[in-house]
XYZ file of C-alpha atoms in Angstrom:
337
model
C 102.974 127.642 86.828
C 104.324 124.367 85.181
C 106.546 121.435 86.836
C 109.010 122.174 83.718
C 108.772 126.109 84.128
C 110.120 125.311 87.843
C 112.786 123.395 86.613
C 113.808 126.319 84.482
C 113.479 128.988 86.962
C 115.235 127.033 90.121
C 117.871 125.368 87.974
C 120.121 125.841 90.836
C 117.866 124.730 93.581
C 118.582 121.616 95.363
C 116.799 118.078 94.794
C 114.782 119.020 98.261
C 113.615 122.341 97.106
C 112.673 121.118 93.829
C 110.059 118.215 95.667
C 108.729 120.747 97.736
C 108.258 122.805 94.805
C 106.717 120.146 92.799
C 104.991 119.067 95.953
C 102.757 122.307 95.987
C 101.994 122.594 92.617
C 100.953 118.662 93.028
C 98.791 119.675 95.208
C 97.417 121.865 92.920
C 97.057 120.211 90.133
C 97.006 116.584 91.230
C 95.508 115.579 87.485
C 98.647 116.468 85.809
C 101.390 116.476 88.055
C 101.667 112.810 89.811
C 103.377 111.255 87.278
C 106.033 113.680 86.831
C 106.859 113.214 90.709
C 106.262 109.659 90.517
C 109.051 109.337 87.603
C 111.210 111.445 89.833
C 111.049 109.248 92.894
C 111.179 106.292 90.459
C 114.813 107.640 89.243
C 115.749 108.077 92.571
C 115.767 112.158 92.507
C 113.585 112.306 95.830
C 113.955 109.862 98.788
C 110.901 107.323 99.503
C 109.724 108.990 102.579
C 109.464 112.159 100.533
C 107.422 110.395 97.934
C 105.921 108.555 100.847
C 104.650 112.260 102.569
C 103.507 113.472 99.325
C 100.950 110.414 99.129
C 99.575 111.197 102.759
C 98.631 114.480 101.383
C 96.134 113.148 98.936
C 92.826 111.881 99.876
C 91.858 108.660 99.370
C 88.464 110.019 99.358
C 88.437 112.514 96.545
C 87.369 110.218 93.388
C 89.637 112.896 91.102
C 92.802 111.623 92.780
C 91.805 108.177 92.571
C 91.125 108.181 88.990
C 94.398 109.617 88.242
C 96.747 107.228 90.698
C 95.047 104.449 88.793
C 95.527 105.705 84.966
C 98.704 106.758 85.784
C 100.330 103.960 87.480
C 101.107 101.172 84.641
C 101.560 103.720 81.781
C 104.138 105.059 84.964
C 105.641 101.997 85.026
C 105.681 101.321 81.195
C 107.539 104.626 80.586
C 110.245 103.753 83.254
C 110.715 99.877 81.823
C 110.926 101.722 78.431
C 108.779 98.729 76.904
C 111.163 96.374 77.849
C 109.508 94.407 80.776
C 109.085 90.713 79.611
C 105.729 89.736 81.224
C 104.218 86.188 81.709
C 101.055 86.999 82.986
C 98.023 84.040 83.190
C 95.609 86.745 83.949
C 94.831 90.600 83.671
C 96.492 92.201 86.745
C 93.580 92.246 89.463
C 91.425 94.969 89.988
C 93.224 98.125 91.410
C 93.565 97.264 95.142
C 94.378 101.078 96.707
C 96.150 104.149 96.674
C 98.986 105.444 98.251
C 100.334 101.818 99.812
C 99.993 100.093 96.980
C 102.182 102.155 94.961
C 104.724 102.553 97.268
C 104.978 99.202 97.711
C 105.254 98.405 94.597
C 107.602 100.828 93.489
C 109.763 100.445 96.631
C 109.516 96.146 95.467
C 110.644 97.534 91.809
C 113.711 99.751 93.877
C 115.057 96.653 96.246
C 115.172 94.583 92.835
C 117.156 97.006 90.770
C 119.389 97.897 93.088
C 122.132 99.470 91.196
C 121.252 97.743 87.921
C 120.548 99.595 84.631
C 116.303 100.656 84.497
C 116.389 99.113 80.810
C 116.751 95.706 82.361
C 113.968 93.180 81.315
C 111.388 92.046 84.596
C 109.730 89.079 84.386
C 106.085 88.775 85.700
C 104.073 85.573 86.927
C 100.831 85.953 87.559
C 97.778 83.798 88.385
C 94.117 85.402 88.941
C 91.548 84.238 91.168
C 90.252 81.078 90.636
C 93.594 79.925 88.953
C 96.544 78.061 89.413
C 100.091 78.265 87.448
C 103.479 76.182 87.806
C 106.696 77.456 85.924
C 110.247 76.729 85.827
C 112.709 79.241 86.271
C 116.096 79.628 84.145
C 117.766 78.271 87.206
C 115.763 75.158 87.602
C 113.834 76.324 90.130
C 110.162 75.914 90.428
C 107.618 78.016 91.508
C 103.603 77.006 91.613
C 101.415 80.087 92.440
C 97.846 79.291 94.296
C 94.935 81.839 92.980
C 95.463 85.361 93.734
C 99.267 85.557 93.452
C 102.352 87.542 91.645
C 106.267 86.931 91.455
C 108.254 88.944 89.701
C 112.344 89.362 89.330
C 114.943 90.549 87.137
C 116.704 87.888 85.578
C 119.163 86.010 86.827
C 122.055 86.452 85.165
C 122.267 90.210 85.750
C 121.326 89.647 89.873
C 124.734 89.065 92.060
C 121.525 86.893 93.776
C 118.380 85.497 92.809
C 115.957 88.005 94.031
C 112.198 88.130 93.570
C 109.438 89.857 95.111
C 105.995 87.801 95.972
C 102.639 88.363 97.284
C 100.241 85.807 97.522
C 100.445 81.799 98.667
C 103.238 79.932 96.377
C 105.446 76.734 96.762
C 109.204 77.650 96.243
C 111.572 74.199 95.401
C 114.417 75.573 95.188
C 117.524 74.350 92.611
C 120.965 74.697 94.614
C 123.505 77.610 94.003
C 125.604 77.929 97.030
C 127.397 81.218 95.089
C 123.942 82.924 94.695
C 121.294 82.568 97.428
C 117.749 82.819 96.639
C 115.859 85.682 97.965
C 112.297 86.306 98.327
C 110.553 89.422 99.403
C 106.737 90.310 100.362
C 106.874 93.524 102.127
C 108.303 93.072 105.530
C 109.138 89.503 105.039
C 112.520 88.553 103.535
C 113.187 84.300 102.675
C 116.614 83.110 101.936
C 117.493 79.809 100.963
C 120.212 78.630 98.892
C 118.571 75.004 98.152
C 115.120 73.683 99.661
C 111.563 73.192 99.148
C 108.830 75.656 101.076
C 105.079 77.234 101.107
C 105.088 80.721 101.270
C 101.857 82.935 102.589
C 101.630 86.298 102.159
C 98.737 87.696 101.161
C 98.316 91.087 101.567
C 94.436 90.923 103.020
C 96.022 88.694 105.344
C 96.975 89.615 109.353
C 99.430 87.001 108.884
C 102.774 85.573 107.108
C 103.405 81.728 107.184
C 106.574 80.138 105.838
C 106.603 75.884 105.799
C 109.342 74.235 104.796
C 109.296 70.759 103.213
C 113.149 69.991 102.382
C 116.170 71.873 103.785
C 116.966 74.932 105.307
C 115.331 78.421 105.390
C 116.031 81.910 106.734
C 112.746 83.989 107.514
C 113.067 87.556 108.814
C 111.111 90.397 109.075
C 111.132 94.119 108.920
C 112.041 94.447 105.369
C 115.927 93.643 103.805
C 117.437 95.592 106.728
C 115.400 93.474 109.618
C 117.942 90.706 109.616
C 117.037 87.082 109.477
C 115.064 86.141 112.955
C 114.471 82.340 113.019
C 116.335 79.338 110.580
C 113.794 76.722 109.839
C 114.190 72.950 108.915
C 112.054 70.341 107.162
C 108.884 70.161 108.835
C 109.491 73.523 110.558
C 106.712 76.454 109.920
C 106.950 80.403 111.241
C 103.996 82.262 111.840
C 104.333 86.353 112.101
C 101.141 88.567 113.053
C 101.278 91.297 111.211
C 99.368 93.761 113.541
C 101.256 92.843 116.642
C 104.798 92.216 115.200
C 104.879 88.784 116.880
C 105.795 85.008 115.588
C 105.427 81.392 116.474
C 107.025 78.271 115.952
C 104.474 75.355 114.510
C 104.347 72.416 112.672
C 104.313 72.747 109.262
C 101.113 71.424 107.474
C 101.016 69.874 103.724
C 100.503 72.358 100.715
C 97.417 70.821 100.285
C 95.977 73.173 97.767
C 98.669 71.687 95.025
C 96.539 68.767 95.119
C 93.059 70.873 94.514
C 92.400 70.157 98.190
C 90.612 73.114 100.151
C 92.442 72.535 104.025
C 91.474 74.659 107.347
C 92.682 73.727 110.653
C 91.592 76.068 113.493
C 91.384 78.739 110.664
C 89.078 81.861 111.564
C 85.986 82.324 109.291
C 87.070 85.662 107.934
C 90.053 83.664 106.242
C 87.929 81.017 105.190
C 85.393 83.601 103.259
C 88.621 85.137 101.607
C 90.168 81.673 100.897
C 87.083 80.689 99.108
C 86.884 83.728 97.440
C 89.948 83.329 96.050
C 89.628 79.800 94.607
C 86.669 79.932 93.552
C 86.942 83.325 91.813
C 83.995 84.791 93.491
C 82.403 87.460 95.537
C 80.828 86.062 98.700
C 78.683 88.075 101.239
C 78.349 86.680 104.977
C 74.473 87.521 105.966
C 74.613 85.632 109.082
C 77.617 87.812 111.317
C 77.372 84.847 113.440
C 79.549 82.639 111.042
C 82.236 85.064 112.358
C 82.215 82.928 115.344
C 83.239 80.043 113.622
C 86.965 78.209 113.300
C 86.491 75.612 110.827
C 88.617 71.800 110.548
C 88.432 69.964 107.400
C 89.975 68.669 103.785
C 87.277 69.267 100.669
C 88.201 67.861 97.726
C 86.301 68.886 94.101
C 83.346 70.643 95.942
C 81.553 73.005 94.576
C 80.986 76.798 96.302
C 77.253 75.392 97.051
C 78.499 72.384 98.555
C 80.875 74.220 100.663
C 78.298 76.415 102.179
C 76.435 73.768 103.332
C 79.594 72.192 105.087
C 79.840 75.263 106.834
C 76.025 75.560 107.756
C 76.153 71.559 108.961
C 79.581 72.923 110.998
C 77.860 75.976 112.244
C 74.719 73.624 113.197
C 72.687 75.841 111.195
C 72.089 72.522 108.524
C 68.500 72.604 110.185
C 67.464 76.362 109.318
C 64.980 76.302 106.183
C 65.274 78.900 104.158
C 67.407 81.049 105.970
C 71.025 82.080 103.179
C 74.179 82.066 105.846
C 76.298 83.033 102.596
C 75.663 85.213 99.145
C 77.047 84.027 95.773
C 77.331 87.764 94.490
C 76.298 87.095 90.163
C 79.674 88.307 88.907
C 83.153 86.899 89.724
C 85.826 89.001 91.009
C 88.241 90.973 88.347
């Protein structure tokens, strides 16, 4: 039995009835059936946390479902946009990077955007790839510079009553002044509002962490999503730090964007960041060999060194300089998507 024959036969059913309906024939028939629900949740016909349960059902593990999630999710979001998404994009989109939480965070990012507004309206994409690094002006004067590995993406202006966008990755935000329409930025459970300022934004989503630095002004950093309120108000000089695991945040100093100036910075930063960091601007896949390096925190400011030459800082910081022969770190041949 179809989706459509359903529709047909329980015209009088209610919106519940039909998901669970659609629900068990998903199930079913998992190939030919997610999209339909998808585009249902998308038009706001089920609620997210029925959408949500109906990924939990699928296993990540079963290559069938995980072929289909992927093929279906941008012709998904194509359909919905009805071509008229106006993308800026530096790079191909990176290499599919899960199943069920990515796309409901994405699609729940594409829901807290619209908000009321018409589906037809054009998105704008930026997007830099690993390895890369992009600056653009927005139609309000604003600036935005993107570090590798990072996305914004917003409806325009005009049609916002505010100037939201959504964000993953490391970015610095100056801000042009609009004291009638705030600037909002979202990455997940972290929410940004500013009205006129300069900050660095991380928020990677590999990353146990969030860190918001301000440079100029004032910012408002909360967490737990639009609805968690704004916790803390930082000034210039002012950085937050929020654990993601333990639901926790800090007060520091904020440190320099460095990395707008091609400089590679750590201070106190644990080695599994470091591997990711240089994967990131270096565009490549790195394999630890020696676990040991795990120990490591590592201090320092690189400027125009190569991946080689940064391995053997870390083997001169791990006091491993004197081991012949002996590879701490493997450059895998191809770089990452």
């Amino acid at each position: 039995m179809t989706v459509f024959s359903l529709y047909i036969k329980e015209a009088d059913a209610s919106e519940s009835e039909i998901y669970e309906m659609e629900e068990n024939c998903v199930m079913q028939h998992p190939e030919k059936d997610i999209k339909k629900l998808t585009e249902r949740f998308l038009r706001g016909k089920i609620s997210r946390e029925e959408f949500e349960h109906f990924l939990e059902q699928l296993s990540e593990d079963d290559p069938a479902v995980n072929d289909t999630l992927e093929s279906h999710f941008d012709e998904i979001l194509a359909d919905y946009h009805k071509d008229t998404s106006v993308t800026r994009q530096i790079t191909p989109r990176p290499k599919w990077l899960g199943l069920a939480a990515s796309i409901v965070l994405i699609l729940g990012f594409g829901y807290w955007l619209i908000d009321g507004q018409e589906s037809s309206t054009q998105f704008i994409t930026y997007q830099t790839g690993y390895g890369e690094q992009f600056s653009q002006m927005l139609e309000d004067s604003s600036t935005i510079t993107l570090n590798a590995g990072s996305e914004l993406f917003y409806l325009p202006f005009d049609v916002q009553a505010q100037r939201k966008v959504v964000f993953e990755g490391e970015g610095y935000f100056e801000i042009a002044k609009d004291s009638l329409k705030p600037f909002l930025i979202q990455s997940k459970d972290l929410i940004i509002r500013v009205v006129g300022t300069a900050f660095n934004v991380e928020a990677y989503p590999d990353e146990d962490f969030y860190r918001v630095s301000v440079t100029e002004g004032v910012v408002k950093v909360g967490f737990g999503g639009e609805q968690g309120g704004f916790q803390e108000e930082l000034t210039k000089g002012q950085a937050i730090l929020y654990n993601k695991a333990e639901g926790t945040y800090t007060l520091e100093k904020a440190a320099p964007a460095f990395w707008k100036e091609q400089v590679l910075a750590f201070h106190k930063t644990p080695f599994d960041q470091v591997i990711r960091k240089l994967e990131r601007w270096y565009g490549l896949d790195l394999e630890v060999v020696d676990p040991t390096l795990y120990q490591l925190k590592l201090n320092g400011q690189f400027v125009d060194k190569d991946i080689h030459e940064m391995i053997r800082a870390i083997a001169y910081l791990a006091n491993k300089d004197s081991v012949k022969d002996k590879q701490l770190i493997k450059i895998k041949p191809l770089p990452m998507k």
